[in-house]
Amino acid sequence: MYAKLALAIACLSHCTAPTVATVGVDVSQAVSESVWECLETPGGQGAIEFAIPRVYKSGGSVDTTGVASIGTALSAGIKYVDGYVFPCVSCGNAAGQVSAAAAAVKGSGYGMLWYDIESYNWGSSTSSNQAFVEEMIKEGLKLGVTAGIYTNYYNWQSIVGLDYDYPSSLGLPLWYAHYDNLPSFSDYTAFGGWSSPSIKQYEGDKSSCGIGVDYNWYPSSFDEVREAATKKQRTAAMELFNMTDTVWD
């Protein structure tokens, strides 16, 4: 009895409440409202609470099915719905690709755009690759788009170099991939100026509710991530382009 009481008192002083964590998926195919509702039910990796459809394809065009999936996800009641841009590096005109993606999702109710920087058709020159990434980011800032970066340690290393920190310096959060099946940041090794990540893609190429998905996780309220990213990127846009604040309203 006294031992249990002592343990309870000690826990009040030193134990912490369980961390609020959220599971979601990213998708590269059309997803209906009913399928989103299925994904929201318990099972598999658990009920999802956020979704990130692809809205621009590596072939160099807007992914209209992904744009539509933003709408069906929101209709299904998913609170956080973003989009990701898989750029066509060989097509050039990085700014044009971001502009097309932003125009396609405008008014859809999406939250952020994530720029997918993974080893697919990038050149061997890190400086040229950095220029492409910077062009994407600057166009998003001009358009008032809150953005983040999807990549991982090794892709970043080979494409732009581990020390390249332009995106993080402007407040773009990190969504990184490591398929260890663990919804945790305990595996994270810092790179690119990101001392900590915001989302982890921890399981890829899974099938759930009849579609292909990747499972993702973040440890706390994503409102804080978005708010911090928007605030810093708005400030960066004002400083870089001498913009008024109206684009970001």
mmCIF file of C-alpha atoms in Angstrom:
data_model
loop_
_atom_site.group_PDB
_atom_site.id
_atom_site.type_symbol
_atom_site.label_atom_id
_atom_site.label_comp_id
_atom_site.label_asym_id
_atom_site.label_seq_id
_atom_site.Cartn_x
_atom_site.Cartn_y
_atom_site.Cartn_z
ATOM 1 C CA MET A 1 0.000 0.000 0.000
ATOM 2 C CA TYR A 2 2.672 2.499 1.082
ATOM 3 C CA ALA A 3 4.910 1.378 -1.778
ATOM 4 C CA LYS A 4 2.115 2.013 -4.292
ATOM 5 C CA LEU A 5 1.425 5.426 -2.755
ATOM 6 C CA ALA A 6 5.106 6.347 -2.894
ATOM 7 C CA LEU A 7 5.259 5.265 -6.527
ATOM 8 C CA ALA A 8 2.213 7.348 -7.377
ATOM 9 C CA ILE A 9 3.699 10.425 -5.667
ATOM 10 C CA ALA A 10 7.015 9.922 -7.442
ATOM 11 C CA CYS A 11 5.229 9.621 -10.763
ATOM 12 C CA LEU A 12 3.376 12.868 -10.168
ATOM 13 C CA SER A 13 6.756 14.557 -9.835
ATOM 14 C CA HIS A 14 8.692 12.823 -12.594
ATOM 15 C CA CYS A 15 6.429 10.972 -15.001
ATOM 16 C CA THR A 16 5.264 12.721 -18.141
ATOM 17 C CA ALA A 17 1.976 12.261 -19.949
ATOM 18 C CA PRO A 18 2.045 10.194 -23.126
ATOM 19 C CA THR A 19 2.964 12.230 -26.182
ATOM 20 C CA VAL A 20 0.081 12.994 -28.499
ATOM 21 C CA ALA A 21 0.958 11.431 -31.838
ATOM 22 C CA THR A 22 -0.754 11.420 -35.198
ATOM 23 C CA VAL A 23 -0.671 8.949 -38.071
ATOM 24 C CA GLY A 24 -1.381 9.863 -41.698
ATOM 25 C CA VAL A 25 -0.751 8.775 -45.255
ATOM 26 C CA ASP A 26 0.578 10.153 -48.499
ATOM 27 C CA VAL A 27 -0.862 8.879 -51.768
ATOM 28 C CA SER A 28 -0.142 9.083 -55.494
ATOM 29 C CA GLN A 29 -3.475 7.811 -56.835
ATOM 30 C CA ALA A 30 -7.100 8.888 -56.768
ATOM 31 C CA VAL A 31 -8.785 8.421 -53.398
ATOM 32 C CA SER A 32 -12.544 8.630 -52.978
ATOM 33 C CA GLU A 33 -14.326 10.012 -49.954
ATOM 34 C CA SER A 34 -15.401 6.502 -48.931
ATOM 35 C CA VAL A 35 -11.813 5.233 -49.060
ATOM 36 C CA TRP A 36 -10.644 8.144 -46.908
ATOM 37 C CA GLU A 37 -13.402 7.230 -44.444
ATOM 38 C CA CYS A 38 -12.126 3.647 -44.453
ATOM 39 C CA LEU A 39 -8.595 4.894 -43.733
ATOM 40 C CA GLU A 40 -9.957 6.895 -40.803
ATOM 41 C CA THR A 41 -11.214 3.729 -39.096
ATOM 42 C CA PRO A 42 -8.993 1.736 -36.713
ATOM 43 C CA GLY A 43 -6.917 -1.000 -38.268
ATOM 44 C CA GLY A 44 -3.549 -1.417 -39.904
ATOM 45 C CA GLN A 45 -1.402 1.426 -38.629
ATOM 46 C CA GLY A 46 -4.387 2.980 -36.905
ATOM 47 C CA ALA A 47 -6.921 5.584 -37.920
ATOM 48 C CA ILE A 48 -5.327 8.320 -40.009
ATOM 49 C CA GLU A 49 -5.694 11.988 -39.145
ATOM 50 C CA PHE A 50 -3.781 13.669 -41.968
ATOM 51 C CA ALA A 51 -3.336 13.165 -45.697
ATOM 52 C CA ILE A 52 -0.850 14.334 -48.310
ATOM 53 C CA PRO A 53 -1.857 13.563 -51.923
ATOM 54 C CA ARG A 54 0.560 14.158 -54.805
ATOM 55 C CA VAL A 55 -0.482 17.286 -56.720
ATOM 56 C CA TYR A 56 2.347 17.528 -59.270
ATOM 57 C CA LYS A 57 3.910 14.610 -61.155
ATOM 58 C CA SER A 58 7.556 13.977 -62.036
ATOM 59 C CA GLY A 59 6.523 13.798 -65.689
ATOM 60 C CA GLY A 60 5.962 17.554 -65.604
ATOM 61 C CA SER A 61 2.230 18.077 -65.120
ATOM 62 C CA VAL A 62 -0.350 18.780 -62.434
ATOM 63 C CA ASP A 63 -1.734 15.624 -60.844
ATOM 64 C CA THR A 64 -5.446 16.312 -61.194
ATOM 65 C CA THR A 65 -6.409 13.137 -59.333
ATOM 66 C CA GLY A 66 -4.318 14.275 -56.381
ATOM 67 C CA VAL A 67 -5.943 17.682 -56.420
ATOM 68 C CA ALA A 68 -9.350 16.000 -56.401
ATOM 69 C CA SER A 69 -8.223 13.786 -53.520
ATOM 70 C CA ILE A 70 -7.611 16.876 -51.401
ATOM 71 C CA GLY A 71 -11.309 17.676 -51.730
ATOM 72 C CA THR A 72 -12.471 14.146 -50.962
ATOM 73 C CA ALA A 73 -10.161 13.974 -47.925
ATOM 74 C CA LEU A 74 -11.586 17.184 -46.515
ATOM 75 C CA SER A 75 -15.124 15.987 -47.231
ATOM 76 C CA ALA A 76 -14.334 12.821 -45.297
ATOM 77 C CA GLY A 77 -13.457 14.945 -42.289
ATOM 78 C CA ILE A 78 -9.669 14.686 -42.334
ATOM 79 C CA LYS A 79 -8.426 17.775 -40.535
ATOM 80 C CA TYR A 80 -4.952 18.198 -42.019
ATOM 81 C CA VAL A 81 -4.675 17.851 -45.783
ATOM 82 C CA ASP A 82 -1.587 18.992 -47.671
ATOM 83 C CA GLY A 83 -0.168 18.257 -51.130
ATOM 84 C CA TYR A 84 3.244 17.260 -52.388
ATOM 85 C CA VAL A 85 5.058 18.347 -55.521
ATOM 86 C CA PHE A 86 7.237 15.735 -57.247
ATOM 87 C CA PRO A 87 9.161 18.022 -59.625
ATOM 88 C CA CYS A 88 10.341 17.253 -63.125
ATOM 89 C CA VAL A 89 13.976 18.311 -62.896
ATOM 90 C CA SER A 90 14.750 17.597 -66.562
ATOM 91 C CA CYS A 91 11.806 19.799 -67.590
ATOM 92 C CA GLY A 92 13.431 22.873 -66.058
ATOM 93 C CA ASN A 93 11.374 25.908 -65.030
ATOM 94 C CA ALA A 94 11.108 24.968 -61.369
ATOM 95 C CA ALA A 95 9.161 28.145 -60.642
ATOM 96 C CA GLY A 96 6.606 27.305 -63.304
ATOM 97 C CA GLN A 97 6.024 23.883 -61.797
ATOM 98 C CA VAL A 98 5.380 25.322 -58.331
ATOM 99 C CA SER A 99 3.153 27.994 -59.832
ATOM 100 C CA ALA A 100 1.098 25.378 -61.693
ATOM 101 C CA ALA A 101 0.736 23.240 -58.574
ATOM 102 C CA ALA A 102 -0.228 26.226 -56.415
ATOM 103 C CA ALA A 103 -2.813 27.365 -58.956
ATOM 104 C CA ALA A 104 -4.292 23.863 -59.102
ATOM 105 C CA VAL A 105 -4.818 23.596 -55.338
ATOM 106 C CA LYS A 106 -5.816 27.209 -54.726
ATOM 107 C CA GLY A 107 -9.170 27.375 -52.975
ATOM 108 C CA SER A 108 -9.187 23.633 -52.256
ATOM 109 C CA GLY A 109 -8.690 24.051 -48.531
ATOM 110 C CA TYR A 110 -5.221 22.485 -48.495
ATOM 111 C CA GLY A 111 -2.710 23.478 -45.839
ATOM 112 C CA MET A 112 0.859 23.239 -47.175
ATOM 113 C CA LEU A 113 2.842 22.106 -50.188
ATOM 114 C CA TRP A 114 5.791 19.760 -49.703
ATOM 115 C CA TYR A 115 8.606 19.761 -52.261
ATOM 116 C CA ASP A 116 9.732 16.185 -52.904
ATOM 117 C CA ILE A 117 13.534 16.086 -53.141
ATOM 118 C CA GLU A 118 14.441 12.460 -53.711
ATOM 119 C CA SER A 119 16.879 10.683 -56.015
ATOM 120 C CA TYR A 120 14.995 10.685 -59.299
ATOM 121 C CA ASN A 121 16.447 12.296 -62.432
ATOM 122 C CA TRP A 122 18.522 14.891 -60.612
ATOM 123 C CA GLY A 123 21.794 15.983 -62.209
ATOM 124 C CA SER A 124 25.241 15.323 -60.790
ATOM 125 C CA SER A 125 25.949 19.005 -60.053
ATOM 126 C CA THR A 126 24.938 19.881 -56.506
ATOM 127 C CA SER A 127 25.112 23.600 -57.307
ATOM 128 C CA SER A 128 22.677 23.196 -60.210
ATOM 129 C CA ASN A 129 20.396 21.105 -58.027
ATOM 130 C CA GLN A 130 20.540 23.718 -55.293
ATOM 131 C CA ALA A 131 19.560 26.382 -57.810
ATOM 132 C CA PHE A 132 16.529 24.322 -58.853
ATOM 133 C CA VAL A 133 15.433 23.874 -55.235
ATOM 134 C CA GLU A 134 15.872 27.571 -54.540
ATOM 135 C CA GLU A 135 13.805 28.468 -57.586
ATOM 136 C CA MET A 136 10.970 26.270 -56.301
ATOM 137 C CA ILE A 137 11.126 27.786 -52.847
ATOM 138 C CA LYS A 138 11.288 31.388 -54.017
ATOM 139 C CA GLU A 139 8.289 30.943 -56.290
ATOM 140 C CA GLY A 140 6.297 29.495 -53.414
ATOM 141 C CA LEU A 141 7.252 32.419 -51.208
ATOM 142 C CA LYS A 142 6.160 34.883 -53.889
ATOM 143 C CA LEU A 143 2.800 33.113 -54.134
ATOM 144 C CA GLY A 144 2.209 33.003 -50.381
ATOM 145 C CA VAL A 145 2.526 29.209 -50.215
ATOM 146 C CA THR A 146 3.577 27.671 -46.913
ATOM 147 C CA ALA A 147 5.927 24.861 -47.882
ATOM 148 C CA GLY A 148 8.119 22.099 -46.501
ATOM 149 C CA ILE A 149 10.724 19.655 -47.789
ATOM 150 C CA TYR A 150 10.326 15.885 -48.211
ATOM 151 C CA THR A 151 13.627 14.019 -48.411
ATOM 152 C CA ASN A 152 16.006 11.929 -46.315
ATOM 153 C CA TYR A 153 19.627 12.058 -45.218
ATOM 154 C CA TYR A 154 21.096 10.172 -48.169
ATOM 155 C CA ASN A 155 18.986 11.838 -50.860
ATOM 156 C CA TRP A 156 19.873 15.257 -49.497
ATOM 157 C CA GLN A 157 23.522 14.301 -49.391
ATOM 158 C CA SER A 158 23.640 13.144 -53.018
ATOM 159 C CA ILE A 159 21.405 15.859 -54.513
ATOM 160 C CA VAL A 160 22.366 19.113 -52.756
ATOM 161 C CA GLY A 161 24.911 18.197 -50.050
ATOM 162 C CA LEU A 162 24.377 17.584 -46.359
ATOM 163 C CA ASP A 163 25.352 21.111 -45.320
ATOM 164 C CA TYR A 164 22.960 22.844 -47.713
ATOM 165 C CA ASP A 165 20.552 24.669 -45.407
ATOM 166 C CA TYR A 166 18.747 27.209 -47.580
ATOM 167 C CA PRO A 167 15.279 25.668 -47.037
ATOM 168 C CA SER A 168 15.658 25.271 -43.281
ATOM 169 C CA SER A 169 17.009 28.812 -42.946
ATOM 170 C CA LEU A 170 13.753 30.124 -44.415
ATOM 171 C CA GLY A 171 11.578 28.068 -42.107
ATOM 172 C CA LEU A 172 10.637 25.139 -44.339
ATOM 173 C CA PRO A 173 10.012 22.146 -42.038
ATOM 174 C CA LEU A 174 11.337 18.660 -42.780
ATOM 175 C CA TRP A 175 9.361 15.535 -43.642
ATOM 176 C CA TYR A 176 11.881 12.716 -43.840
ATOM 177 C CA ALA A 177 11.699 9.090 -44.937
ATOM 178 C CA HIS A 178 13.120 6.125 -43.065
ATOM 179 C CA TYR A 179 11.290 2.821 -43.434
ATOM 180 C CA ASP A 180 12.062 1.281 -40.052
ATOM 181 C CA ASN A 181 8.388 0.741 -39.156
ATOM 182 C CA LEU A 182 8.848 2.896 -36.060
ATOM 183 C CA PRO A 183 6.685 5.996 -35.526
ATOM 184 C CA SER A 184 9.468 7.805 -33.708
ATOM 185 C CA PHE A 185 12.193 10.382 -34.363
ATOM 186 C CA SER A 186 14.732 8.389 -32.345
ATOM 187 C CA ASP A 187 16.499 7.355 -35.576
ATOM 188 C CA TYR A 188 16.926 10.905 -36.884
ATOM 189 C CA THR A 189 20.394 12.219 -37.755
ATOM 190 C CA ALA A 190 20.507 15.963 -38.350
ATOM 191 C CA PHE A 191 21.279 17.343 -41.809
ATOM 192 C CA GLY A 192 20.505 20.375 -43.934
ATOM 193 C CA GLY A 193 20.240 22.662 -40.918
ATOM 194 C CA TRP A 194 17.234 20.792 -39.487
ATOM 195 C CA SER A 195 18.001 20.049 -35.856
ATOM 196 C CA SER A 196 14.696 18.201 -35.656
ATOM 197 C CA PRO A 197 12.144 16.970 -38.208
ATOM 198 C CA SER A 198 8.404 17.550 -38.308
ATOM 199 C CA ILE A 199 7.054 14.404 -40.018
ATOM 200 C CA LYS A 200 8.487 10.925 -40.505
ATOM 201 C CA GLN A 201 7.504 8.561 -43.310
ATOM 202 C CA TYR A 202 8.143 5.312 -41.486
ATOM 203 C CA GLU A 203 6.501 2.679 -43.698
ATOM 204 C CA GLY A 204 6.213 2.718 -47.480
ATOM 205 C CA ASP A 205 4.400 0.955 -50.308
ATOM 206 C CA LYS A 206 1.639 -0.489 -48.136
ATOM 207 C CA SER A 207 -1.880 -1.433 -49.142
ATOM 208 C CA SER A 208 -4.805 -0.267 -47.043
ATOM 209 C CA CYS A 209 -8.500 0.033 -47.872
ATOM 210 C CA GLY A 210 -7.718 -1.113 -51.407
ATOM 211 C CA ILE A 211 -5.156 1.580 -52.288
ATOM 212 C CA GLY A 212 -1.397 2.042 -52.044
ATOM 213 C CA VAL A 213 -0.223 4.318 -49.237
ATOM 214 C CA ASP A 214 2.861 5.348 -47.304
ATOM 215 C CA TYR A 215 2.428 5.754 -43.563
ATOM 216 C CA ASN A 216 3.647 8.882 -41.802
ATOM 217 C CA TRP A 217 3.773 10.145 -38.238
ATOM 218 C CA TYR A 218 4.288 13.303 -36.268
ATOM 219 C CA PRO A 219 4.477 13.575 -32.488
ATOM 220 C CA SER A 220 2.311 16.558 -31.599
ATOM 221 C CA SER A 221 -0.085 19.200 -32.865
ATOM 222 C CA PHE A 222 0.587 20.008 -36.492
ATOM 223 C CA ASP A 223 -1.046 23.392 -36.033
ATOM 224 C CA GLU A 224 2.168 24.491 -34.329
ATOM 225 C CA VAL A 225 4.308 23.284 -37.239
ATOM 226 C CA ARG A 226 2.188 25.106 -39.811
ATOM 227 C CA GLU A 227 1.958 28.290 -37.802
ATOM 228 C CA ALA A 228 5.711 28.444 -37.217
ATOM 229 C CA ALA A 229 6.458 27.662 -40.885
ATOM 230 C CA THR A 230 3.991 30.244 -42.154
ATOM 231 C CA LYS A 231 5.298 32.948 -39.830
ATOM 232 C CA LYS A 232 8.948 32.437 -40.769
ATOM 233 C CA GLN A 233 8.280 32.049 -44.490
ATOM 234 C CA ARG A 234 6.078 35.136 -44.548
ATOM 235 C CA THR A 235 8.905 37.110 -42.958
ATOM 236 C CA ALA A 236 11.393 35.673 -45.475
ATOM 237 C CA ALA A 237 9.147 36.654 -48.384
ATOM 238 C CA MET A 238 8.850 40.206 -47.089
ATOM 239 C CA GLU A 239 12.631 40.496 -46.783
ATOM 240 C CA LEU A 240 13.598 38.773 -50.037
ATOM 241 C CA PHE A 241 11.076 40.380 -52.341
ATOM 242 C CA ASN A 242 9.991 43.525 -50.510
ATOM 243 C CA MET A 243 6.456 42.190 -50.652
ATOM 244 C CA THR A 244 3.377 43.444 -48.903
ATOM 245 C CA ASP A 245 1.743 41.064 -46.478
ATOM 246 C CA THR A 246 -1.472 40.731 -48.491
ATOM 247 C CA VAL A 247 -0.275 37.687 -50.477
ATOM 248 C CA TRP A 248 0.114 35.773 -47.221
ATOM 249 C CA ASP A 249 -3.261 36.758 -45.734
#
